Amino acid sequence: MPAAITSAGIITGHGLGKRAFLSALLEGKSAIRQVMRFPTGGLCSNLAAEVLDSLGDEAGSSRACQLLLSAANEALHNRPSETGVRRGVVIGTTKGGFELRERPGDVLGEPAQVLAKHLEATGPVRTISAACASSTAAIGEGLRLIESSNCDEIWVGGTEALHSFVYSGFHALKALSTRPAAPFDRKRTGLSLGEGAGILVLEPLSLAREKGRKILAIVEGYGGACDAQNQVSPDPSVRGLISACRLALRDAAVGPESIDRYHAHGTGTLQNDRAEALLCHELFGKRIPVCAVKGCVGHTLGAAGAIDAIAAVLLLSLGMVAPIANLEELDPRMEIEVAERAGTSSAQRVLLGTAGFGGINAALVIARGADR
Amino acid sequence: MRVDVQISHFATWTSGGVAVDSAPVAESGRQLAKWPDAPDLARIHPKGRKPLFSVQALLQLTYALDSSVDRGSVSGRTSVILGTLAGCAETDRQFSQSLLERGPAFGSPTTFVYTLPTAALAEVAIALNIKGEVLTVSAGNASGLTAVAMAADRISSGNCAACICGGMELGTDRDWIALFLLEPSKPGRRSQLDSWETGFGQLPRQPLEYPAPLELATQLALLSNSKTGSGRTASSDGVGYWASLTVSRMGRDQ
């Protein structure tokens, strides 16, 4: 069953709000700069896309929770107040309220729990962790709940704060680039971390139409699949991500020929981008337009899928295409199309892929909302 | 079209010991009991990067569950969904300690990989060639039953052929693992999962003597000793999370 996206909110290194994010996306502007919140001396990089805005001061809450609440408040803005609504919350994250880890209780689930109380949710409330595919899986879980539960709306998304713990871990893995991440660039040297949160409000499509909601876009399908090959490296044959994409297409009851653009995980690592270019070749059998946002907002790990989804929603609803920030010269081995600058687009439906450690992959099919 | 969901097999590991398709062994401490007959990690999983206790324990119990499956192996479109509150607290502590001792530039890359809640599940997927969804869910004290409910949703809607689900808490005050294999109902079925529901902030707190997935395993063991019957397992906590499942039994194992 398709789900209507009727509200969205986002916070990234470009600040709070869809307007700031969209503007940076269309200008190909990068928020990746020197890290301010913790020392990076001795590490292989000093770059990340940090959120510099002052966040709310929800007493005792984690940074990931504050990021999530900031995004959620944007989604709440101008939304009519309704009583008797059964509301669920599904949030993807890899570290959740990490800095509260010495406190007993649900550290991973703290952001979702605080949001659920903020929204007076009475439906299912869940925190999903699936490595860098966490919030894509959370949106997929929201779609499943729209199908199977009696919820009127599900707030789905992801949140991730940048911690020195995680930064040191990616340094240890030698995955951080000394230059801002440049997905699909010939000279790309690795990823840049980021932080942020994204929220989407899903409602049953028929209910959203009955209520006269403005439908920003439609989530039509979800698929999840595991490589079962390696904890860190993506499967070079990209079978797992292709499988997740095919499951999402089947769930949406459409074929690859119905897809107008691929929204890539696009981390800027040699292996990931090569694998996704191969995916495009194998799945679509032709050069297809590709969008990637991690040069713009960094790799936000558990929040990445939600931020990718909001990019897809905004570009679809405006009928626009965006360049890939920091991409100077497309890797000649990549048989994909990338926009050199912002322009108009007639795309009606996009496929979004995400891949994470543990070989965990997730994909979504998102369609334009207007006139459907 | 929705299909019925059966719980084909279940396995638990507590401080009392390991039980497959039978009631959990009574607990006798806070750490998991030793399992002398379990195959070692290297024999199960030659690609294992690091023999962490949590990874080894989950692999061993899944291996036991897998061995009990009629067709011999869970793989392909099988998914793994586990509920957890502690997540990867054990490896978080280890990696933090290594940063404190050696400095932020000298953390262990191998340990860092296991600071994701899904790392142990990914090892299971690699070992058993499981290629479906792999994820963890946190929903307070209802995490384990929520994982079972999510698995049931996927089986019922035809989105998944089989799912290993349940809960796992290791490196906490009380170590335990409880796994259930859910599949579409077949003739001569075992226990059937009749209904499942989760929510937030509606039900009063109902403290359980055991973690809810262990209660569910106990209930399934009781039902397997009778020809017919049904029972409900529920879990909720002071935060507001709740989950409720109903299982029934029609006939003995085939």
Short mmCIF file of C-alpha atoms in Angstrom, two decimals, chain A:
data_model
loop_
_atom_site.label_atom_id
_atom_site.label_comp_id
_atom_site.label_asym_id
_atom_site.label_seq_id
_atom_site.Cartn_x
_atom_site.Cartn_y
_atom_site.Cartn_z
CA MET A 1 0.00 0.00 0.00
CA PRO A 2 1.56 3.36 -0.95
CA ALA A 3 1.98 6.00 1.73
CA ALA A 4 1.62 9.72 1.23
CA ILE A 5 4.33 11.99 2.58
CA THR A 6 2.43 14.94 3.97
CA SER A 7 5.08 16.80 5.99
CA ALA A 8 8.86 16.84 6.27
CA GLY A 9 11.54 18.47 8.36
CA ILE A 10 15.31 18.43 8.21
CA ILE A 11 18.45 19.72 9.88
CA THR A 12 21.92 19.30 8.37
CA GLY A 13 25.26 21.08 8.28
CA HIS A 14 23.47 23.73 6.23
CA GLY A 15 21.20 24.52 9.15
CA LEU A 16 17.58 23.96 10.01
CA GLY A 17 14.91 23.58 7.40
CA LYS A 18 14.03 22.33 3.96
CA ARG A 19 14.66 25.72 2.40
CA ALA A 20 18.33 25.85 3.52
CA PHE A 21 18.90 22.23 2.49
CA LEU A 22 17.28 22.64 -0.93
CA SER A 23 19.15 25.83 -1.63
CA ALA A 24 22.51 24.16 -0.82
CA LEU A 25 21.54 21.10 -2.85
CA LEU A 26 20.68 23.14 -5.94
CA GLU A 27 23.78 25.32 -5.61
CA GLY A 28 26.02 22.27 -5.13
CA LYS A 29 27.23 23.83 -1.89
CA SER A 30 29.10 21.74 0.66
CA ALA A 31 28.76 21.99 4.47
CA ILE A 32 31.93 19.94 4.97
CA ARG A 33 34.47 22.05 6.87
CA GLN A 34 36.81 21.87 9.83
CA VAL A 35 35.37 20.08 12.86
CA MET A 36 34.66 22.50 15.73
CA ARG A 37 33.14 20.36 18.49
CA PHE A 38 36.08 18.09 19.37
CA PRO A 39 39.83 17.98 18.66
CA THR A 40 40.94 16.05 15.59
CA GLY A 41 44.72 16.36 16.09
CA GLY A 42 46.56 13.22 15.01
CA LEU A 43 43.62 11.94 12.97
CA CYS A 44 43.74 11.49 9.21
CA SER A 45 41.14 14.21 8.60
CA ASN A 46 39.73 17.26 10.36
CA LEU A 47 36.63 17.64 8.19
CA ALA A 48 32.92 16.98 8.75
CA ALA A 49 29.54 18.56 8.10
CA GLU A 50 28.59 19.62 11.63
CA VAL A 51 25.34 21.31 12.58
CA LEU A 52 26.34 24.74 13.90
CA ASP A 53 22.86 25.92 14.88
CA SER A 54 22.06 26.12 18.56
CA LEU A 55 19.66 23.31 19.33
CA GLY A 56 16.74 23.11 21.73
CA ASP A 57 17.49 22.38 25.36
CA GLU A 58 15.18 19.43 26.03
CA ALA A 59 16.36 18.69 29.57
CA GLY A 60 18.86 15.86 29.74
CA SER A 61 18.38 14.82 26.15
CA SER A 62 21.11 13.73 23.75
CA ARG A 63 22.35 15.72 20.75
CA ALA A 64 20.76 13.18 18.40
CA CYS A 65 17.46 13.75 20.19
CA GLN A 66 17.79 17.53 19.88
CA LEU A 67 18.55 17.22 16.17
CA LEU A 68 15.50 14.99 15.75
CA LEU A 69 13.21 17.35 17.65
CA SER A 70 14.43 20.29 15.55
CA ALA A 71 13.55 18.44 12.34
CA ALA A 72 10.24 17.23 13.78
CA ASN A 73 9.23 20.74 14.80
CA GLU A 74 9.69 21.88 11.20
CA ALA A 75 7.44 19.01 10.06
CA LEU A 76 4.89 20.02 12.70
CA HIS A 77 4.85 23.65 11.56
CA ASN A 78 1.56 24.59 9.87
CA ARG A 79 0.25 21.06 10.39
CA PRO A 80 -3.34 21.20 11.63
CA SER A 81 -3.82 20.09 15.21
CA GLU A 82 -5.96 16.93 15.32
CA THR A 83 -7.31 14.93 18.21
CA GLY A 84 -7.93 11.19 18.28
CA VAL A 85 -5.16 10.48 15.79
CA ARG A 86 -3.32 7.16 16.27
CA ARG A 87 0.27 8.15 15.59
CA GLY A 88 3.39 5.95 15.38
CA VAL A 89 7.09 6.84 15.38
CA VAL A 90 9.89 4.87 13.68
CA ILE A 91 13.40 6.34 13.83
CA GLY A 92 16.63 4.99 12.38
CA THR A 93 19.96 5.60 14.09
CA THR A 94 23.22 3.77 14.73
CA LYS A 95 24.23 5.38 18.04
CA GLY A 96 21.04 7.13 19.27
CA GLY A 97 21.60 8.93 22.56
CA PHE A 98 25.18 7.67 22.73
CA GLU A 99 26.46 10.22 25.25
CA LEU A 100 23.85 9.00 27.75
CA ARG A 101 25.31 5.46 27.69
CA GLU A 102 26.24 5.42 31.36
CA ARG A 103 22.59 6.04 32.20
CA PRO A 104 20.37 2.94 32.55
CA GLY A 105 17.63 2.52 29.97
CA ASP A 106 17.08 2.68 26.26
CA VAL A 107 20.04 4.70 24.95
CA LEU A 108 19.56 3.80 21.29
CA GLY A 109 15.86 4.53 21.47
CA GLU A 110 16.06 7.77 23.47
CA PRO A 111 15.47 10.13 20.50
CA ALA A 112 12.41 8.19 19.31
CA GLN A 113 11.07 7.91 22.83
CA VAL A 114 11.31 11.68 23.46
CA LEU A 115 9.73 12.41 20.06
CA ALA A 116 6.90 9.95 20.77
CA LYS A 117 6.08 11.81 23.99
CA HIS A 118 6.39 15.18 22.22
CA LEU A 119 3.86 13.99 19.61
CA GLU A 120 1.65 12.16 22.15
CA ALA A 121 2.03 9.02 20.05
CA THR A 122 -0.07 6.00 20.98
CA GLY A 123 0.78 3.76 18.04
CA PRO A 124 3.95 1.69 17.52
CA VAL A 125 7.17 3.46 18.55
CA ARG A 126 10.39 1.84 17.37
CA THR A 127 14.06 2.60 16.86
CA ILE A 128 15.59 0.74 13.95
CA SER A 129 19.29 0.12 13.61
CA ALA A 130 20.58 -1.26 10.31
CA ALA A 131 23.99 0.45 10.04
CA CYS A 132 24.03 3.22 7.40
CA ALA A 133 20.72 1.90 6.03
CA SER A 134 18.98 2.55 9.39
CA SER A 135 16.66 5.37 8.40
CA THR A 136 15.89 3.88 4.98
CA ALA A 137 14.81 0.77 6.89
CA ALA A 138 12.85 3.00 9.29
CA ILE A 139 10.93 4.55 6.37
CA GLY A 140 10.35 1.01 5.06
CA GLU A 141 9.06 -0.05 8.46
CA GLY A 142 6.73 2.96 8.43
CA LEU A 143 5.39 1.80 5.07
CA ARG A 144 4.80 -1.69 6.51
CA LEU A 145 2.97 -0.18 9.48
CA ILE A 146 0.76 1.91 7.18
CA GLU A 147 -0.16 -1.42 5.51
CA SER A 148 -0.69 -3.50 8.62
CA SER A 149 -1.61 -1.32 11.58
CA ASN A 150 -4.52 0.95 12.23
CA CYS A 151 -2.35 4.03 12.50
CA ASP A 152 -3.46 7.31 10.96
CA GLU A 153 0.08 8.56 10.58
CA ILE A 154 3.61 7.34 11.14
CA TRP A 155 6.49 9.75 11.74
CA VAL A 156 9.56 8.15 10.16
CA GLY A 157 13.11 9.31 9.75
CA GLY A 158 16.55 9.21 11.22
CA THR A 159 18.96 11.07 13.43
CA GLU A 160 22.69 10.93 14.07
CA ALA A 161 25.00 13.21 16.04
CA LEU A 162 28.69 13.47 15.29
CA HIS A 163 30.76 12.06 18.17
CA SER A 164 34.54 11.89 18.55
CA PHE A 165 34.05 8.14 19.25
CA VAL A 166 32.65 7.55 15.77
CA TYR A 167 35.11 9.95 14.14
CA SER A 168 38.03 8.02 15.69
CA GLY A 169 36.46 4.77 14.47
CA PHE A 170 36.27 5.92 10.86
CA HIS A 171 39.85 7.22 11.20
CA ALA A 172 40.87 3.74 12.41
CA LEU A 173 39.19 2.21 9.36
CA LYS A 174 41.10 4.68 7.13
CA ALA A 175 37.80 5.68 5.54
CA LEU A 176 37.97 9.46 6.07
CA SER A 177 38.98 11.68 3.19
CA THR A 178 41.46 14.53 3.71
CA ARG A 179 39.39 16.52 1.19
CA PRO A 180 35.60 17.05 1.31
CA ALA A 181 33.87 13.94 0.02
CA ALA A 182 33.29 14.03 -3.74
CA PRO A 183 30.93 11.22 -4.73
CA PHE A 184 31.59 9.68 -8.15
CA ASP A 185 34.54 12.02 -8.77
CA ARG A 186 37.58 10.64 -10.58
CA LYS A 187 39.82 11.79 -7.71
CA ARG A 188 37.58 10.82 -4.78
CA THR A 189 39.51 9.61 -1.74
CA GLY A 190 36.90 8.63 0.82
CA LEU A 191 34.02 9.88 2.89
CA SER A 192 33.38 12.89 5.10
CA LEU A 193 31.18 12.41 8.13
CA GLY A 194 28.19 14.62 8.85
CA GLU A 195 25.36 14.91 11.34
CA GLY A 196 21.70 15.75 11.13
CA ALA A 197 18.16 14.49 11.20
CA GLY A 198 15.28 14.09 8.79
CA ILE A 199 11.60 13.45 9.43
CA LEU A 200 8.79 12.48 7.08
CA VAL A 201 5.13 12.09 8.01
CA LEU A 202 3.52 9.09 6.30
CA GLU A 203 -0.25 8.70 5.99
CA PRO A 204 -2.35 6.14 4.09
CA LEU A 205 -2.71 7.67 0.63
CA SER A 206 -6.51 7.40 0.59
CA LEU A 207 -6.78 9.01 4.05
CA ALA A 208 -4.44 11.83 3.05
CA ARG A 209 -6.60 12.56 0.01
CA GLU A 210 -9.78 12.43 2.10
CA LYS A 211 -8.28 14.97 4.49
CA GLY A 212 -7.23 17.19 1.59
CA ARG A 213 -3.56 17.05 2.57
CA LYS A 214 -0.88 18.48 0.34
CA ILE A 215 0.91 15.32 -0.81
CA LEU A 216 4.62 16.11 -1.15
CA ALA A 217 5.48 12.67 -2.57
CA ILE A 218 4.48 9.04 -2.28
CA VAL A 219 6.51 6.16 -0.84
CA GLU A 220 5.55 3.28 -3.11
CA GLY A 221 7.89 0.46 -2.16
CA TYR A 222 10.63 -0.76 0.16
CA GLY A 223 13.15 -3.59 0.01
CA GLY A 224 15.87 -4.81 2.33
CA ALA A 225 18.59 -7.38 1.66
CA CYS A 226 21.94 -8.46 3.08
CA ASP A 227 25.15 -9.21 1.13
CA ALA A 228 26.14 -11.94 3.63
CA GLN A 229 29.73 -11.41 2.49
CA ASN A 230 31.76 -9.02 4.63
CA GLN A 231 31.37 -6.80 7.71
CA VAL A 232 32.99 -3.72 6.14
CA SER A 233 33.46 -3.91 2.38
CA PRO A 234 30.49 -3.85 0.03
CA ASP A 235 30.10 -6.90 -2.18
CA PRO A 236 31.93 -5.89 -5.41
CA SER A 237 29.21 -7.63 -7.43
CA VAL A 238 26.66 -5.39 -5.60
CA ARG A 239 24.18 -8.30 -5.51
CA GLY A 240 22.75 -7.36 -2.10
CA LEU A 241 21.93 -3.77 -3.04
CA ILE A 242 20.53 -4.87 -6.40
CA SER A 243 18.37 -7.38 -4.54
CA ALA A 244 17.10 -4.66 -2.16
CA CYS A 245 16.32 -2.41 -5.17
CA ARG A 246 14.44 -5.20 -6.97
CA LEU A 247 12.42 -5.95 -3.84
CA ALA A 248 11.51 -2.25 -3.56
CA LEU A 249 10.46 -2.17 -7.22
CA ARG A 250 8.38 -5.32 -6.75
CA ASP A 251 6.79 -3.84 -3.63
CA ALA A 252 5.91 -0.74 -5.69
CA ALA A 253 4.66 -2.96 -8.54
CA VAL A 254 6.82 -1.12 -11.09
CA GLY A 255 9.77 -2.13 -13.26
CA PRO A 256 13.20 -0.47 -13.59
CA GLU A 257 11.99 1.24 -16.79
CA SER A 258 9.63 3.33 -14.61
CA ILE A 259 12.52 4.85 -12.67
CA ASP A 260 13.71 8.27 -13.83
CA ARG A 261 16.59 8.82 -11.41
CA TYR A 262 18.71 6.86 -8.94
CA HIS A 263 19.42 8.52 -5.58
CA ALA A 264 22.71 6.94 -4.64
CA HIS A 265 24.17 6.16 -1.23
CA GLY A 266 27.22 7.85 -2.84
CA THR A 267 29.68 7.92 0.06
CA GLY A 268 32.64 9.00 -2.05
CA THR A 269 34.68 5.88 -1.27
CA LEU A 270 36.30 4.06 -4.18
CA GLN A 271 34.42 0.82 -3.55
CA ASN A 272 30.95 2.18 -2.81
CA ASP A 273 30.69 4.47 -5.81
CA ARG A 274 32.10 1.84 -8.17
CA ALA A 275 29.55 -0.68 -6.85
CA GLU A 276 26.64 1.73 -7.31
CA ALA A 277 27.69 2.60 -10.86
CA LEU A 278 27.70 -1.14 -11.55
CA LEU A 279 24.23 -1.36 -9.97
CA CYS A 280 22.92 1.31 -12.36
CA HIS A 281 24.37 -0.55 -15.32
CA GLU A 282 22.97 -3.94 -14.22
CA LEU A 283 19.59 -2.74 -13.02
CA PHE A 284 18.70 -0.19 -15.67
CA GLY A 285 20.86 -1.34 -18.61
CA LYS A 286 21.43 2.28 -19.63
CA ARG A 287 22.93 5.53 -18.38
CA ILE A 288 20.54 6.90 -15.78
CA PRO A 289 20.63 10.26 -13.96
CA VAL A 290 22.17 9.89 -10.50
CA CYS A 291 21.79 12.19 -7.50
CA ALA A 292 24.03 12.02 -4.40
CA VAL A 293 23.97 14.38 -1.40
CA LYS A 294 26.97 13.35 0.73
CA GLY A 295 29.24 15.95 -0.85
CA CYS A 296 26.67 18.48 0.34
CA VAL A 297 25.90 17.26 3.91
CA GLY A 298 28.48 14.54 4.60
CA HIS A 299 27.70 10.96 5.54
CA THR A 300 25.17 11.16 8.35
CA LEU A 301 25.19 7.38 8.95
CA GLY A 302 21.86 6.40 10.54
CA ALA A 303 20.19 9.60 9.31
CA ALA A 304 21.51 9.27 5.75
CA GLY A 305 18.53 7.44 4.24
CA ALA A 306 16.04 9.97 5.62
CA ILE A 307 18.10 12.91 4.34
CA ASP A 308 18.42 11.23 0.93
CA ALA A 309 14.65 10.68 0.94
CA ILE A 310 13.96 14.35 1.73
CA ALA A 311 16.27 15.36 -1.13
CA ALA A 312 14.25 13.06 -3.42
CA VAL A 313 10.93 14.48 -2.16
CA LEU A 314 11.99 18.11 -2.60
CA LEU A 315 13.48 17.59 -6.08
CA LEU A 316 10.48 15.56 -7.27
CA SER A 317 7.94 18.03 -5.96
CA LEU A 318 9.74 21.01 -7.52
CA GLY A 319 10.57 19.18 -10.77
CA MET A 320 14.27 19.90 -10.35
CA VAL A 321 17.59 18.11 -10.64
CA ALA A 322 20.64 18.98 -8.52
CA PRO A 323 24.37 18.70 -9.14
CA ILE A 324 26.61 16.55 -6.92
CA ALA A 325 28.51 18.86 -4.55
CA ASN A 326 32.31 18.62 -4.81
CA LEU A 327 32.15 16.55 -8.02
CA GLU A 328 34.59 18.12 -10.46
CA GLU A 329 35.19 15.34 -12.97
CA LEU A 330 33.04 12.24 -13.24
CA ASP A 331 35.04 9.03 -12.90
CA PRO A 332 35.21 7.89 -16.55
CA ARG A 333 34.51 4.30 -15.46
CA MET A 334 31.07 5.35 -14.18
CA GLU A 335 28.38 4.86 -16.79
CA ILE A 336 25.95 7.27 -15.16
CA GLU A 337 24.53 10.73 -15.86
CA VAL A 338 25.14 13.55 -13.42
CA ALA A 339 23.84 17.10 -13.62
CA GLU A 340 26.53 19.79 -13.88
CA ARG A 341 24.19 22.37 -12.42
CA ALA A 342 20.63 22.66 -11.14
CA GLY A 343 17.92 22.41 -13.76
CA THR A 344 14.38 21.32 -14.41
CA SER A 345 13.44 17.65 -14.50
CA SER A 346 10.35 15.75 -15.52
CA ALA A 347 11.20 12.83 -13.23
CA GLN A 348 8.10 11.14 -11.85
CA ARG A 349 9.62 8.33 -9.82
CA VAL A 350 13.03 7.68 -8.25
CA LEU A 351 14.81 4.73 -6.69
CA LEU A 352 16.86 5.37 -3.55
CA GLY A 353 19.57 2.94 -2.40
CA THR A 354 21.54 2.77 0.84
CA ALA A 355 24.23 0.34 1.95
CA GLY A 356 25.88 -0.16 5.32
CA PHE A 357 28.44 -2.14 7.30
CA GLY A 358 27.51 -5.77 7.71
CA GLY A 359 26.45 -5.81 4.05
CA ILE A 360 23.05 -4.37 5.03
CA ASN A 361 21.18 -2.75 2.11
CA ALA A 362 17.84 -0.99 1.85
CA ALA A 363 15.98 0.71 -1.01
CA LEU A 364 12.88 2.84 -1.52
CA VAL A 365 10.75 3.79 -4.49
CA ILE A 366 9.45 7.36 -4.16
CA ALA A 367 7.05 8.96 -6.64
CA ARG A 368 6.01 12.53 -7.28
CA GLY A 369 2.93 13.46 -5.28
CA ALA A 370 1.19 16.04 -7.44
CA ASP A 371 -1.50 14.92 -9.91
CA ARG A 372 -1.36 11.28 -8.80
#
